[in-house]
Short mmCIF file of N, CA and C in Angstrom, two decimals:
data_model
loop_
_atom_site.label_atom_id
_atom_site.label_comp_id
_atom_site.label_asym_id
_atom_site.label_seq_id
_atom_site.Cartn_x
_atom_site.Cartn_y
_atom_site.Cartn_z
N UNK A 1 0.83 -1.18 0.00
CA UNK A 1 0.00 0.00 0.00
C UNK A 1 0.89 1.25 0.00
N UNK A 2 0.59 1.75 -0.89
CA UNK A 2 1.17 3.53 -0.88
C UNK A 2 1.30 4.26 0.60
N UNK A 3 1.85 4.79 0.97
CA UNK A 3 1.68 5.95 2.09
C UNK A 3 2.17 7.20 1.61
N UNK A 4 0.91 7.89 1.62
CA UNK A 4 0.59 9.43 0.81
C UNK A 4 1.40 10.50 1.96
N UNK A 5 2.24 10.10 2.72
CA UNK A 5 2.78 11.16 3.43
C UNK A 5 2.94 12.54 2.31
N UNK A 6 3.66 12.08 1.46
CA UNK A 6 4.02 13.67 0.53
C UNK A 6 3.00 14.31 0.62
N UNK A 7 1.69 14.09 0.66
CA UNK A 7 0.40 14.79 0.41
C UNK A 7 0.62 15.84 1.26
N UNK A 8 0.53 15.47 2.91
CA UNK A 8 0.92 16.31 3.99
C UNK A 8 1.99 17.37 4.13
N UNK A 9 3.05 16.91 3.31
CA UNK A 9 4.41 17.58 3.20
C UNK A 9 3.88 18.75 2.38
N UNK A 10 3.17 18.58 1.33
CA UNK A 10 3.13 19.28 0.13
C UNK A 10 2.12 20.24 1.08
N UNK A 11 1.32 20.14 1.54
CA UNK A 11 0.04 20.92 2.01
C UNK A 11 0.50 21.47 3.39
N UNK A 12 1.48 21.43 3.83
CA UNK A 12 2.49 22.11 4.69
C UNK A 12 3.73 23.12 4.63
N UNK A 13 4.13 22.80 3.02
CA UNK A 13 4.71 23.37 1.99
C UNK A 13 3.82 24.70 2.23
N UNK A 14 2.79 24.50 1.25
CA UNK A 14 1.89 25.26 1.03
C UNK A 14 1.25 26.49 1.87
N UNK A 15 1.08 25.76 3.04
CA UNK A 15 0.75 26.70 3.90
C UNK A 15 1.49 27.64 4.65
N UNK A 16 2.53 27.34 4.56
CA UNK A 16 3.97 28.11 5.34
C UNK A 16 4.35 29.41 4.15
N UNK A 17 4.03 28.90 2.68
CA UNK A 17 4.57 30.01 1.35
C UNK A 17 3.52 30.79 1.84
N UNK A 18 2.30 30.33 2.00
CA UNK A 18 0.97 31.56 1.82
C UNK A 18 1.04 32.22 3.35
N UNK A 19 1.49 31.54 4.27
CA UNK A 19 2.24 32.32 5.90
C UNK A 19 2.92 33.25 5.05
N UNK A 20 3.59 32.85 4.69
CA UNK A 20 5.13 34.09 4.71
C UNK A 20 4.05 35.64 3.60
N UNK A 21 3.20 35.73 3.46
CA UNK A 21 2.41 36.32 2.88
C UNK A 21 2.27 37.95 4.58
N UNK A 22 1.75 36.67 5.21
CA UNK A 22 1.15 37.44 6.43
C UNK A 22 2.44 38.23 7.29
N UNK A 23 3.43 37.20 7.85
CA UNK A 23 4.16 37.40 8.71
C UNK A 23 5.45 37.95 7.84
N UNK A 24 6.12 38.93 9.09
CA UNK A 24 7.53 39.55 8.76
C UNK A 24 8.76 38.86 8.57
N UNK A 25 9.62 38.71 7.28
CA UNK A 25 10.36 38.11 7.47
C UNK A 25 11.49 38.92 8.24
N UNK A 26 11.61 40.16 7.86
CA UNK A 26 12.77 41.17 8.75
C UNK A 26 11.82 42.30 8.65
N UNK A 27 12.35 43.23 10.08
CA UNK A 27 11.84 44.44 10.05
C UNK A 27 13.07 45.37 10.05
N UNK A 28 12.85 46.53 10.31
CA UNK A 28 14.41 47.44 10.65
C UNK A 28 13.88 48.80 9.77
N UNK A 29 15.16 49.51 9.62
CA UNK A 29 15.06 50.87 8.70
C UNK A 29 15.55 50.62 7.89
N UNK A 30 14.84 50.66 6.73
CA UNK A 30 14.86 50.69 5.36
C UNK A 30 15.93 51.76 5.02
N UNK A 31 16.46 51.99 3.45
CA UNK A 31 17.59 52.68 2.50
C UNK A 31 16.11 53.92 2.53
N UNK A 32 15.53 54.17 2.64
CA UNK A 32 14.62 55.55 3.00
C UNK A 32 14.77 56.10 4.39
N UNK A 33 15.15 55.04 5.28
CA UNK A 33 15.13 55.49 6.27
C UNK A 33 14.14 55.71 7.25
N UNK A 34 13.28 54.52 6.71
CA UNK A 34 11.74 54.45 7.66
C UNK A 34 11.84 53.63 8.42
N UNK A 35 11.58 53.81 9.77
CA UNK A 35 11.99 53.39 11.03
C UNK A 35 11.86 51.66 11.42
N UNK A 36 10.42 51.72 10.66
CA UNK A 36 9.69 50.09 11.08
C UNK A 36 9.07 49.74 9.49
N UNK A 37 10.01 49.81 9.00
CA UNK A 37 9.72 49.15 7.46
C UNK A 37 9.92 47.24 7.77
N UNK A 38 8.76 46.64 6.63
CA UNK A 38 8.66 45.30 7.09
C UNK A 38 8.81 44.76 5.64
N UNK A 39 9.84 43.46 5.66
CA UNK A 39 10.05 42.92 4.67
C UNK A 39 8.89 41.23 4.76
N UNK A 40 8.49 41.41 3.68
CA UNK A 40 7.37 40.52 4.25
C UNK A 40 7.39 39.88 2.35
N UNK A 41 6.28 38.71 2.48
CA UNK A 41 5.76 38.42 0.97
C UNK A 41 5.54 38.87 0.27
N UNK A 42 4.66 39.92 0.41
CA UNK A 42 4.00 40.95 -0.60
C UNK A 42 4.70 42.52 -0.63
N UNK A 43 6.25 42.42 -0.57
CA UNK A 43 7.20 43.56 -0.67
C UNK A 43 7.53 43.97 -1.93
N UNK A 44 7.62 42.83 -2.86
CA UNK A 44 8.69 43.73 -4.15
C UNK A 44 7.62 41.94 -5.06
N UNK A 45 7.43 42.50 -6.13
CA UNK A 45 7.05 41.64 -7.16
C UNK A 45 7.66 40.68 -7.58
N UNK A 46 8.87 40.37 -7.49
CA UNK A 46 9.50 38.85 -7.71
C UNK A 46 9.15 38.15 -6.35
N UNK A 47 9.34 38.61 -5.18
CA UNK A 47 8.80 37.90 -4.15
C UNK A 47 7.61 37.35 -4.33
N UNK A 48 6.87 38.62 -4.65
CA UNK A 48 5.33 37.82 -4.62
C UNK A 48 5.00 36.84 -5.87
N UNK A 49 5.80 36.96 -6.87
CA UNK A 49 5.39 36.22 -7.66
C UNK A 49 6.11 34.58 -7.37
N UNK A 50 7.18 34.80 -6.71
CA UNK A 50 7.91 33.54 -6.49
C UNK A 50 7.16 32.87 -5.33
N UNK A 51 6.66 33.61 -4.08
CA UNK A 51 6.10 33.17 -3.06
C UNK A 51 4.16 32.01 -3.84
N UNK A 52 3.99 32.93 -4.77
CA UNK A 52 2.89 32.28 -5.40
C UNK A 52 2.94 30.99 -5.81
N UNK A 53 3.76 31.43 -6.73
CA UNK A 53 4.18 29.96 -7.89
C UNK A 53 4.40 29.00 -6.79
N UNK A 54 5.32 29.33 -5.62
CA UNK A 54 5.42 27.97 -4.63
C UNK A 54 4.34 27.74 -3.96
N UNK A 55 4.12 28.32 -3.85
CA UNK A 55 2.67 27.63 -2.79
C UNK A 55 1.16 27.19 -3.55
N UNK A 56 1.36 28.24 -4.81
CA UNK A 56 -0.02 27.15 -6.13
C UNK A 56 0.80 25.82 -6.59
N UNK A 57 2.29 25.82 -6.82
CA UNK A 57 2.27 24.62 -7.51
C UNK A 57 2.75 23.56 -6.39
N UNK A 58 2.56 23.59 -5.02
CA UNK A 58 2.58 23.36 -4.13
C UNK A 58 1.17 22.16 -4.06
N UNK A 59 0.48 23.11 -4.20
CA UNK A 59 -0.94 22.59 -3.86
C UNK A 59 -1.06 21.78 -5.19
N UNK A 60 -0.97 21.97 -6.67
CA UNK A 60 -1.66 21.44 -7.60
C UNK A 60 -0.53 19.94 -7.25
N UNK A 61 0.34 19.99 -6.93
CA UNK A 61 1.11 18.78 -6.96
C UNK A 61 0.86 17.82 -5.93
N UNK A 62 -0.33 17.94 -4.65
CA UNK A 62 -1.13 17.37 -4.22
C UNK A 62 -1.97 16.54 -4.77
N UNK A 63 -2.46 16.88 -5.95
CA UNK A 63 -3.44 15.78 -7.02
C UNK A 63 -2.77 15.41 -8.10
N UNK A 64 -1.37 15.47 -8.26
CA UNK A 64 -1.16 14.39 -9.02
C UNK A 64 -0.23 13.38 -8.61
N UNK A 65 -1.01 13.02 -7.74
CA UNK A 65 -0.56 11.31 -7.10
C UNK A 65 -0.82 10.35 -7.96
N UNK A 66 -1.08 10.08 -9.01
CA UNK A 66 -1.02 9.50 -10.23
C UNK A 66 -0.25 9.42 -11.45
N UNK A 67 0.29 10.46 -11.32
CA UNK A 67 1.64 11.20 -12.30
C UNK A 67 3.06 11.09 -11.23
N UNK A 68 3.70 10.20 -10.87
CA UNK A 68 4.64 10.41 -10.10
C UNK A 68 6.03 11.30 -10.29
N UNK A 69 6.09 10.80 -11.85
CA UNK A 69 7.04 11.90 -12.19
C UNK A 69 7.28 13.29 -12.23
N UNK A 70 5.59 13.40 -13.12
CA UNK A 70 5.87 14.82 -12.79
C UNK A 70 5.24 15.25 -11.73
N UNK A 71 4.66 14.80 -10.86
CA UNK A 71 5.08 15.46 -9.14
C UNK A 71 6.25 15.70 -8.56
N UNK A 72 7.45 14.63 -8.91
CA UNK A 72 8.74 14.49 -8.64
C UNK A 72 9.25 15.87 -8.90
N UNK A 73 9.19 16.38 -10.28
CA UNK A 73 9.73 17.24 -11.16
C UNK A 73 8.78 18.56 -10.59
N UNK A 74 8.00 18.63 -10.43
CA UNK A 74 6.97 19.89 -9.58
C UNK A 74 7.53 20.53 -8.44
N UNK A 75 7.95 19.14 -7.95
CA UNK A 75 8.27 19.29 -6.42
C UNK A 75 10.11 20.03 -6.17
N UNK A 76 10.97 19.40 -7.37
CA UNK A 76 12.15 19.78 -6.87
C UNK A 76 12.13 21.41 -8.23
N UNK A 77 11.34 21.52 -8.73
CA UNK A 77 10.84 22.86 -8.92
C UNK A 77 10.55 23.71 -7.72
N UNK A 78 9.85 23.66 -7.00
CA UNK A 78 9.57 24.61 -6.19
C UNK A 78 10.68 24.43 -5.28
N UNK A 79 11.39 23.01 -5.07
CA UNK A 79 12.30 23.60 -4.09
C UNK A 79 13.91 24.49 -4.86
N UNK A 80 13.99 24.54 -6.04
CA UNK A 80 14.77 25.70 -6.63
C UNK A 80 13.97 27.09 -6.62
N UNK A 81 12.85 27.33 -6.85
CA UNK A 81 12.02 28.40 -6.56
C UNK A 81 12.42 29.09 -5.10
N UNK A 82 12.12 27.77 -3.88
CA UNK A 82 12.71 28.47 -2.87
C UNK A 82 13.90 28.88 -2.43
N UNK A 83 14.72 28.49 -3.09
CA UNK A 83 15.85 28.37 -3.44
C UNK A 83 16.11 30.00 -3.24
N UNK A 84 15.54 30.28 -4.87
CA UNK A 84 15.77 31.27 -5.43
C UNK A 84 14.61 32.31 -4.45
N UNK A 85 14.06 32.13 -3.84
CA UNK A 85 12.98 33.06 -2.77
C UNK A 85 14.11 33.74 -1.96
N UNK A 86 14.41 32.44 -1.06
CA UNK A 86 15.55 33.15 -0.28
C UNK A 86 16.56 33.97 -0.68
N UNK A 87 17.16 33.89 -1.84
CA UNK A 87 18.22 34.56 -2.45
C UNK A 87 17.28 35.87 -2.51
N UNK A 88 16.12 35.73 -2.92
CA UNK A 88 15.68 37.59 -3.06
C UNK A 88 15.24 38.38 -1.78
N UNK A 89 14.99 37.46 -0.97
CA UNK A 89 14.86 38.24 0.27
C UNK A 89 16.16 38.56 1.01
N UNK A 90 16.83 37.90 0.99
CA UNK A 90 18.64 37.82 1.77
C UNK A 90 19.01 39.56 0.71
N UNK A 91 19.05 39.62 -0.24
CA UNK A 91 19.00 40.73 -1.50
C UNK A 91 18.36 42.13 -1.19
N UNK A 92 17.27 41.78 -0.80
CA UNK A 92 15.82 42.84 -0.14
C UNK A 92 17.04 42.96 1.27
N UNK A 93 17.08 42.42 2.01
CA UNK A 93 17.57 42.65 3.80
C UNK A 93 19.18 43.25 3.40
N UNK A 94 19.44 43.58 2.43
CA UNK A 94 20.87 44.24 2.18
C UNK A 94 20.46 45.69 2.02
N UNK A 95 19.06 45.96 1.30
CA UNK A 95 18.91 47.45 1.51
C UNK A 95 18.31 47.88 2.85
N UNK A 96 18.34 47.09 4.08
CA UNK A 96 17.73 48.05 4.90
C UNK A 96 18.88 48.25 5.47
N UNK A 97 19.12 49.73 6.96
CA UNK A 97 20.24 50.18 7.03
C UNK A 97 20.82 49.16 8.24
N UNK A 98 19.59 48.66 9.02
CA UNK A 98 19.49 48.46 10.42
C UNK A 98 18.25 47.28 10.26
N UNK A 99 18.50 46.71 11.46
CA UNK A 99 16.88 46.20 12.00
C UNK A 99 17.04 44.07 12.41
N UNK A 100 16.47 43.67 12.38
CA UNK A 100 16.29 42.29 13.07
C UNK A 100 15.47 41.20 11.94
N UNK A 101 15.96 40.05 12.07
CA UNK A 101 14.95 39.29 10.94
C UNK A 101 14.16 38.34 12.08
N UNK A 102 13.14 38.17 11.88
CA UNK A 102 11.63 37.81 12.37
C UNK A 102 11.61 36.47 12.65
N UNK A 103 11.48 36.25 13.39
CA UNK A 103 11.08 34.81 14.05
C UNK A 103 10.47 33.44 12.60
N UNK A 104 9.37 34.70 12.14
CA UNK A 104 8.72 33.88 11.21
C UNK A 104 9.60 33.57 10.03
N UNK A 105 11.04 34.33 9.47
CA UNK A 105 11.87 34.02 8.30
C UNK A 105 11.89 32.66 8.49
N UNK A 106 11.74 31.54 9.82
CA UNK A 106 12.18 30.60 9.63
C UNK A 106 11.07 29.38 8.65
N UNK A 107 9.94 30.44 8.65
CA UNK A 107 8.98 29.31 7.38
C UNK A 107 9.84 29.10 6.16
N UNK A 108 10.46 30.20 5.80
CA UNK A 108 11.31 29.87 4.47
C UNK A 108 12.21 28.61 4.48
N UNK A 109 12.67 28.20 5.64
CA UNK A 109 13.45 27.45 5.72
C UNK A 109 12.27 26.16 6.11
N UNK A 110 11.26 26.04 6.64
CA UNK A 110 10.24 25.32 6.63
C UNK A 110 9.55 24.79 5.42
N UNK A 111 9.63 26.11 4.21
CA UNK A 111 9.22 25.50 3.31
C UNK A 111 10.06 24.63 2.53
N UNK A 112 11.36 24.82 2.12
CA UNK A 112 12.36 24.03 1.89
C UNK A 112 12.51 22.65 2.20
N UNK A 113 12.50 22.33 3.53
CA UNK A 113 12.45 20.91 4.37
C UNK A 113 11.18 20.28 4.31
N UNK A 114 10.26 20.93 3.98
CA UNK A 114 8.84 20.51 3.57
C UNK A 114 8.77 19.74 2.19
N UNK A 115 9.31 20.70 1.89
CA UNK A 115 9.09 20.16 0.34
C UNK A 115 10.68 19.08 -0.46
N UNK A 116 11.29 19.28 0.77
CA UNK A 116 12.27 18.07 0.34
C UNK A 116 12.02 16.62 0.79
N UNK A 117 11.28 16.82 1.89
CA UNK A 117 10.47 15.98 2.92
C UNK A 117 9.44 14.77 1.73
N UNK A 118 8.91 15.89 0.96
CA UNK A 118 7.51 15.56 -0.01
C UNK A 118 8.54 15.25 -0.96
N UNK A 119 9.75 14.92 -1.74
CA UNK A 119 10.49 14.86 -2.56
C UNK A 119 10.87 12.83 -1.95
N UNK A 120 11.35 13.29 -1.04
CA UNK A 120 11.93 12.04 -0.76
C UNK A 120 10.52 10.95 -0.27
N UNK A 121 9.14 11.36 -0.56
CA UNK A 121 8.16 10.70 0.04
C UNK A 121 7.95 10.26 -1.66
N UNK A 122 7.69 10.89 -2.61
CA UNK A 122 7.02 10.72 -3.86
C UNK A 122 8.24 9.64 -4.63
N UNK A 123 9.61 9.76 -4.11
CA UNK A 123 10.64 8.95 -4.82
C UNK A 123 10.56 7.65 -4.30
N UNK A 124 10.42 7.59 -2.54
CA UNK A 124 9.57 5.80 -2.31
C UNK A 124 8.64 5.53 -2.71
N UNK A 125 7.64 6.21 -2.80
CA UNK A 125 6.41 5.47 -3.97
C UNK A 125 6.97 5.21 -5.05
N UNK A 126 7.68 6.15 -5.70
CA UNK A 126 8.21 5.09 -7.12
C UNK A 126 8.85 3.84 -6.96
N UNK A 127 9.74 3.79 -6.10
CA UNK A 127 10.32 2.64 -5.87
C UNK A 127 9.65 1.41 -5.44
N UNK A 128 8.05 1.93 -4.70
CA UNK A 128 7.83 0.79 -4.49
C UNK A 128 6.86 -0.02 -5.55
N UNK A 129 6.49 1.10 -6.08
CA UNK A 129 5.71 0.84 -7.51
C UNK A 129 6.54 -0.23 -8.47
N UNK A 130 7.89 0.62 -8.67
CA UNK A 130 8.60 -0.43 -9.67
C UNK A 130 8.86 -2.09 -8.64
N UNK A 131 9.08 -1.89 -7.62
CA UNK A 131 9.58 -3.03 -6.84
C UNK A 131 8.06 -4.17 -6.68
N UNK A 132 7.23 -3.52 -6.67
CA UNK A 132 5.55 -4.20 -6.42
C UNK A 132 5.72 -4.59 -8.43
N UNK A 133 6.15 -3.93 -9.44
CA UNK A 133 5.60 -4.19 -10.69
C UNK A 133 7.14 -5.68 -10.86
N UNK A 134 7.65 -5.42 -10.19
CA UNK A 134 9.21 -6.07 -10.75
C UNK A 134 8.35 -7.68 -10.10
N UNK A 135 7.89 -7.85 -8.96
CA UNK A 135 7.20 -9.14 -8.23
C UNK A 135 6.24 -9.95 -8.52
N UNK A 136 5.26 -8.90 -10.08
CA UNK A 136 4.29 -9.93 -10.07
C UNK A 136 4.90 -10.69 -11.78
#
């Protein structure tokens, strides 16, 4: 029998990209010089568009538990996406002058382990698929 753990991974994935929406990843004074400027999801348009793409193709890769491959391939997609998330926020936290990064930055790193989590769950189902097809 299959065990759909990735499902969970993926929908944990998911929910931590659409967190980082809400919560601060750093606060401090901004290159303007505004006191309590907040670097968050919805700061600069590659964020938000990168924060999206991970957390929709997050979710659509929940239903295709039938397609293993390309869930496989979905999945270590978004984890270069996050990849590349972090690199733009680490980028963003170079222009402020001052300030502290947020308790919550650590979903980024949540989503990562999530979704490597759901990587290494969807690659034992293949294996056991081929190993169950190799027996009969």
């Amino acid at each position: 029998m299959l065990q759909r753990i990735q499902s969970i991974w993926l929908l944990l994935a998911a929910t931590c990209a659409f967190l980082s929406f809400q919560f601060p990843f750093y606060t401090g004074t901004n290159a303007e010089l505004i006191p309590s400027a907040i670097l968050d999801g919805k700061t600069t348009i590659p964020i938000i568009l990168t924060t999206a793409a991970i957390g929709i193709t997050s979710l659509i890769c929940i239903f295709l538990y039938k397609n293993r491959k390309l869930q496989l391939r979905l999945t270590v997609l978004c984890i270069a996406l996050e990849a590349l998330l972090i690199f733009l926020y680490y980028t963003q936290v170079k222009t402020f002058t001052g300030g502290t990064y947020a308790l919550t930055a650590l979903l980024q790193g949540c989503v990562a382990f999530f979704l490597f989590l759901a990587a290494r769950g969807i690659n034992h189902d293949s294996k056991i698929i081929k190993e169950s097809n190799r027996l009969r």
